Amino acid sequence: MRQPIHHIVYMSTVLLLFISFRRYGAEIVVNKEEYMKVTSEALNEVEHIVETVDTDCLLYIDSGKKPKIHLETLHKEGPRLCLVNGTYDDKNTVAILMLVNSVEYLQEQLGNWLSFLNKAAYCYKTQRPLYIWIGDLDPSILDRRHIVPWLNCFEKTKENTLNIYKTIAILATFKKRREIKYLRRSGPVMYLDADAWFSDTAFAAVVSPESFLNVSSRAFLFGNQNRIGGPKIPMNGGVLALKDTARSRRFLALWFFSRCGLHDQLPLWATLFATWAIDANTSIKTNTPHLFSEYTNMAQSQAILTLVANLPTFRRPILQRDPQNSYNGGNFEQTQLLDRPLELPGVLLLPSAPIPERALPALRSDFDKSRPTFCCHTRIDKDEEGQCRGNDICAHSKCMPFLRSSSYRSYLRKKQANSNSWFFSFSSHR
C-alpha cells in the first residue's frame, strides 16, 4: 500500500535528524523553572478533573452460575470510581485499581470480565479494596494537547489514548482514600490493566503488593519493564504501583498533562526522563532531540538506548545518598533487559525476574517459564506458559467466591465453541 506523501516526507525528515544526531550527539534540556511551571499547570488541570469524578459509587457482584453486577450511585453521567463489594477499604493496605471506559467493555470481552473477577477474588481473599474506574472524560479534555518543552508532540492523530485515564483514576483513588476517616493515611495503589490478573503465587499470599513496595523506601513509583517477548522499553504502564505522596501526585499530573496520541507510554517515558534529569541536575543525552515527539518510529526503539546512555548520571543522586545501593539493573547496560531491580530517583524498575535477597518472585511474567510470577498480563487467548496461561485466569478457584470453578470450565468450553452466551447482566440502581 502506498504511503501518503506527507507521511513519507515526515519519516524522511525524522530519519535525517536521527542520522545527524546519532553522529554528532544531542541533548534535551529540561529547565527547572520550565519544569516547575508546567508541573504547576498540570496539577491545576487534574485537580479540577478529579473533582468531577463520582467517588461514592459502589459496584456489587451478585455471585452465581452467571454473575451479575449492578452499580449504586447518585450520579447519572460522568466517570465513576467504584468500590467493589466484598472488598473493604478499612486498612492501610495497597488498594488494587483497574479501569474500563464502559460496563459493556468490561462484560463483553471475556478476558476482561474474568480478569475483573480474578482481581475481586484476590482482594476478597487478602482483605484489601478493589476500585474500578468506569467512564470517559469529555473529548475536549481527553484530546487536549499542551506545550511541554521536552516532549514536542509530533503525533498526527487528533485522539489521545483512553489509557491515559489511569493517571486520573489513581489520583481519584488517592483522594478517596484520604477522605476515609478511619484510615490513618492514604494507602498506596497498585494499578493493573483490565486484562491483567493475579497468579497462583499471589493467591498463596506468601508475598503481597506490600512486599514489592518494601524493596525501596525512597521510591514513590514501582514499575515493570515489559512482559515476555515485548520490545525493550523503560517501563510498561500495564502494571504499576504508587505511594500517595506529593511527588507521585506531581508525576501523575505531568504524565496526564503530556498526553500525546494513541500510547500512554510516550508521555510516561517523557515524564520519567524529565523527572530524573531534574533530580540529577542534568540534561538528557540522546541521539535525537525528537526522542519524545512520536512513539512507533522514535520513542519505542530509542528510549531504552537513551536510558542506558544516561544511566550513570541519572543514578548519581541515588549513589550520593546510598553509595552501596546495589539496585543497578544487573546486566541492563549490556542487554537493555533488567535482571535486577534498577533504582532511579523516585522510581524502582522491577525486572521480569526474581529478587532473591527479598525472596520475591517476578512482579510480572518471569522470563524463566519454570519460575513463579506474581501477576500476569496475558490475554485469555494467549499462552506465556509457566503461571501465565490465558486459560488459567480463574483456574484453581482464583475467581471464588464470585465464580465457581465448574462455571469457569463451562465458559471456557463455550469460548472454544465461539459462543456468545457468556455475556452477563448489568443493572444500575440510583
mmCIF file with all atom_site columns, C-alpha atoms in Angstrom, residues 2 15 55 59 66-67 84 89 91 96 141 148-149 153 182 202 209 237 255 265 278 327 352 355 357 388 404 428:
data_model
loop_
_atom_site.group_PDB
_atom_site.id
_atom_site.type_symbol
_atom_site.label_atom_id
_atom_site.label_alt_id
_atom_site.label_comp_id
_atom_site.label_asym_id
_atom_site.label_entity_id
_atom_site.label_seq_id
_atom_site.pdbx_PDB_ins_code
_atom_site.Cartn_x
_atom_site.Cartn_y
_atom_site.Cartn_z
_atom_site.occupancy
_atom_site.B_iso_or_equiv
_atom_site.pdbx_formal_charge
_atom_site.auth_seq_id
_atom_site.auth_comp_id
_atom_site.auth_asym_id
_atom_site.auth_atom_id
_atom_site.pdbx_PDB_model_num
ATOM 1  C CA . ARG A 1 2   ? 1.398   3.393   -0.971 1.00 0.00 ? 2   ARG A CA 1
ATOM 2  C CA . LEU A 1 15  ? 15.438  9.696   9.550  1.00 0.00 ? 15  LEU A CA 1
ATOM 3  C CA . THR A 1 55  ? -16.165 8.546   44.076 1.00 0.00 ? 55  THR A CA 1
ATOM 4  C CA . LEU A 1 59  ? -20.278 -1.926  42.374 1.00 0.00 ? 59  LEU A CA 1
ATOM 5  C CA . LYS A 1 66  ? -23.735 -16.335 35.762 1.00 0.00 ? 66  LYS A CA 1
ATOM 6  C CA . PRO A 1 67  ? -22.507 -13.467 37.954 1.00 0.00 ? 67  PRO A CA 1
ATOM 7  C CA . VAL A 1 84  ? -16.307 -3.358  44.574 1.00 0.00 ? 84  VAL A CA 1
ATOM 8  C CA . ASP A 1 89  ? -11.092 -0.072  52.450 1.00 0.00 ? 89  ASP A CA 1
ATOM 9  C CA . LYS A 1 91  ? -6.888  -0.818  56.475 1.00 0.00 ? 91  LYS A CA 1
ATOM 10 C CA . ILE A 1 96  ? -5.963  -2.551  43.666 1.00 0.00 ? 96  ILE A CA 1
ATOM 11 C CA . ILE A 1 141 ? -10.493 17.308  27.770 1.00 0.00 ? 141 ILE A CA 1
ATOM 12 C CA . VAL A 1 148 ? 5.613   20.507  27.097 1.00 0.00 ? 148 VAL A CA 1
ATOM 13 C CA . PRO A 1 149 ? 9.120   21.718  26.134 1.00 0.00 ? 149 PRO A CA 1
ATOM 14 C CA . CYS A 1 153 ? 4.456   16.025  20.324 1.00 0.00 ? 153 CYS A CA 1
ATOM 15 C CA . TYR A 1 182 ? -10.693 5.704   59.925 1.00 0.00 ? 182 TYR A CA 1
ATOM 16 C CA . ALA A 1 202 ? -0.261  -14.208 44.523 1.00 0.00 ? 202 ALA A CA 1
ATOM 17 C CA . PRO A 1 209 ? 1.901   -5.949  46.804 1.00 0.00 ? 209 PRO A CA 1
ATOM 18 C CA . GLY A 1 237 ? 2.128   1.083   32.036 1.00 0.00 ? 237 GLY A CA 1
ATOM 19 C CA . TRP A 1 255 ? 2.025   12.369  32.834 1.00 0.00 ? 255 TRP A CA 1
ATOM 20 C CA . GLN A 1 265 ? 3.754   5.183   27.372 1.00 0.00 ? 265 GLN A CA 1
ATOM 21 C CA . ILE A 1 278 ? 15.716  17.460  37.200 1.00 0.00 ? 278 ILE A CA 1
ATOM 22 C CA . TYR A 1 327 ? 19.851  -1.967  42.549 1.00 0.00 ? 327 TYR A CA 1
ATOM 23 C CA . SER A 1 352 ? 10.703  -9.886  34.946 1.00 0.00 ? 352 SER A CA 1
ATOM 24 C CA . ILE A 1 355 ? 14.610  -10.645 43.683 1.00 0.00 ? 355 ILE A CA 1
ATOM 25 C CA . GLU A 1 357 ? 17.551  -11.289 48.618 1.00 0.00 ? 357 GLU A CA 1
ATOM 26 C CA . CYS A 1 388 ? 0.803   -17.088 32.738 1.00 0.00 ? 388 CYS A CA 1
ATOM 27 C CA . ARG A 1 404 ? -17.454 -21.250 40.764 1.00 0.00 ? 404 ARG A CA 1
ATOM 28 C CA . SER A 1 428 ? -27.789 0.378   37.564 1.00 0.00 ? 428 SER A CA 1
#
